[in-house]
XYZ file of C-alpha atoms in Angstrom:
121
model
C -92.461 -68.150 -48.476
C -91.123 -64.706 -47.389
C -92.426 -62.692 -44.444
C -94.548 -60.334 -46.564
C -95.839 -63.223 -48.603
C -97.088 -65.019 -44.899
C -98.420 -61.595 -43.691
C -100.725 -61.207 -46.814
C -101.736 -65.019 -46.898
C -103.120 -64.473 -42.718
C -104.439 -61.431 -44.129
C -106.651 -62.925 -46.581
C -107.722 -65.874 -44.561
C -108.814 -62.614 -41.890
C -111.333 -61.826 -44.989
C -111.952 -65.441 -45.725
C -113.177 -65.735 -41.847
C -115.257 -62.051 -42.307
C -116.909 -63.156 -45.099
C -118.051 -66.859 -43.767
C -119.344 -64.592 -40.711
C -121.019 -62.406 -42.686
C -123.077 -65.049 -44.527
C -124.146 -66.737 -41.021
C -125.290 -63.658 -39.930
C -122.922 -62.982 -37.151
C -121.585 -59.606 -38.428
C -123.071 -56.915 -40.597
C -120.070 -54.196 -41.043
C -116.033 -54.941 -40.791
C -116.543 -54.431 -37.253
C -116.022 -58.143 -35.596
C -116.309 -57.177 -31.926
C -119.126 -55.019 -31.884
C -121.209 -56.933 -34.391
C -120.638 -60.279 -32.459
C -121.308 -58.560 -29.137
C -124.639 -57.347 -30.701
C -125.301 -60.856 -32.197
C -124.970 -62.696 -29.225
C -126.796 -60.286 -27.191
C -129.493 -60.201 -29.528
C -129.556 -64.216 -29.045
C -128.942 -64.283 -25.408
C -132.047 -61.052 -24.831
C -134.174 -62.613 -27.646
C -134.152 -59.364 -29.180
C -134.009 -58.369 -33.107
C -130.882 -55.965 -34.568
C -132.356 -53.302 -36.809
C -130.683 -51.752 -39.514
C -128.474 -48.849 -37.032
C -127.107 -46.818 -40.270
C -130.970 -46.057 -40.876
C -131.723 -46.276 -36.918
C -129.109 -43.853 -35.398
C -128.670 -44.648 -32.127
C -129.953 -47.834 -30.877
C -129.190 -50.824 -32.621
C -131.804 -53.659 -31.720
C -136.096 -53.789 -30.586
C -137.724 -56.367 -28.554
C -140.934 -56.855 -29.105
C -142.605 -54.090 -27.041
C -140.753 -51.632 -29.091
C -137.884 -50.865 -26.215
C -135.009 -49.856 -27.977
C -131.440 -51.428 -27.063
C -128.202 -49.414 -27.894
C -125.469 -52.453 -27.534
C -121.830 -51.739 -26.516
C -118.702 -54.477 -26.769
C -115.522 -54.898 -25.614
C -113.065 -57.625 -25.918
C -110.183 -57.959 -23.584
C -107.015 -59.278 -25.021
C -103.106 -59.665 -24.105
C -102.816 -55.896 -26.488
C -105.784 -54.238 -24.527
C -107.610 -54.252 -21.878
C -110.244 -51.368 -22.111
C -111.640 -49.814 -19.007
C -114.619 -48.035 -20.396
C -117.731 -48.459 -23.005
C -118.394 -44.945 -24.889
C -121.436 -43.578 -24.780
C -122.825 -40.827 -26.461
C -125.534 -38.134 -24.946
C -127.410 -39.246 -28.381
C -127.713 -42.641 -27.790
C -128.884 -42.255 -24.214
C -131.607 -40.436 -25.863
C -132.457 -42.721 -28.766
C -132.760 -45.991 -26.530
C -134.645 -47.429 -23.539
C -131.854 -49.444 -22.950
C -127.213 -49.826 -22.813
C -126.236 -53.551 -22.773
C -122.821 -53.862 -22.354
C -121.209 -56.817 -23.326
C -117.962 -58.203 -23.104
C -115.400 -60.903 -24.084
C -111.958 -62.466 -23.270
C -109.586 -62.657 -25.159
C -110.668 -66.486 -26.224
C -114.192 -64.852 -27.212
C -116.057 -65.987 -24.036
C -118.298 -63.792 -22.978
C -117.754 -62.466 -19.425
C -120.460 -59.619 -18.900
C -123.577 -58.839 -19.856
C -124.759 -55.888 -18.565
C -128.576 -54.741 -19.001
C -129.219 -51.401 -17.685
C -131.961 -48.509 -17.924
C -130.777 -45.850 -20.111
C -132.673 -43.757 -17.122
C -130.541 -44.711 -14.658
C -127.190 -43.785 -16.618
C -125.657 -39.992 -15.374
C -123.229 -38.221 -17.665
């Protein structure tokens, strides 16, 4: 097997793993970090992920209606980021910012609860 032929062939086991995740219900877009941060927080917080394309700006409820806007990170050996973007929007749209965050052997490390009220742009 050539180079190109190995590349492609990790490639499609990257869908093969997507697409098992998918159908468990751990991710909802192509976007593995921040749809496993918001799964597990959304296990760990016993709160429920909404649909955030129709939702703008938050992307999970509890059951007194507070709104959760859920931010992940995953540190790894090619990045190790320093900050979790937030928009002015979001502060608006939710009660809540939980920040979450992995290693790079997708342990999670922090998670951060905090009053969208007590956040300062």
């Amino acid at each position: 097997m050539d180079r190109d032929e190995e590349i492609k062939k990790l490639l499609m086991g990257y869908n093969t793993i997507l697409l098992e995740l998918e159908k468990l219900g751990v991710i909802r877009s192509s976007k593995l970090i921040p749809d496993y941060g918001e799964y597990v927080a959304s296990k760990k917080l016993n709160i429920k992920l909404v649909n955030s394309t129709v939702n703008k700006g938050y992307d999970a409820v509890d059951e007194s209606g507070n709104k959760y806007e859920i931010k992940t990170r995953k540190v790894t050996k090619w990045s190790n980021p320093t900050v979790f973007p937030i928009r002015e929007e979001q502060l608006k749209c939710a009660d809540f910012i939980i920040f979450v965050e992995f290693d790079d052997d997708w342990n999670l490390i922090k998670l951060l609860k905090i009053p969208t009220s007590e956040i300062v742009m």
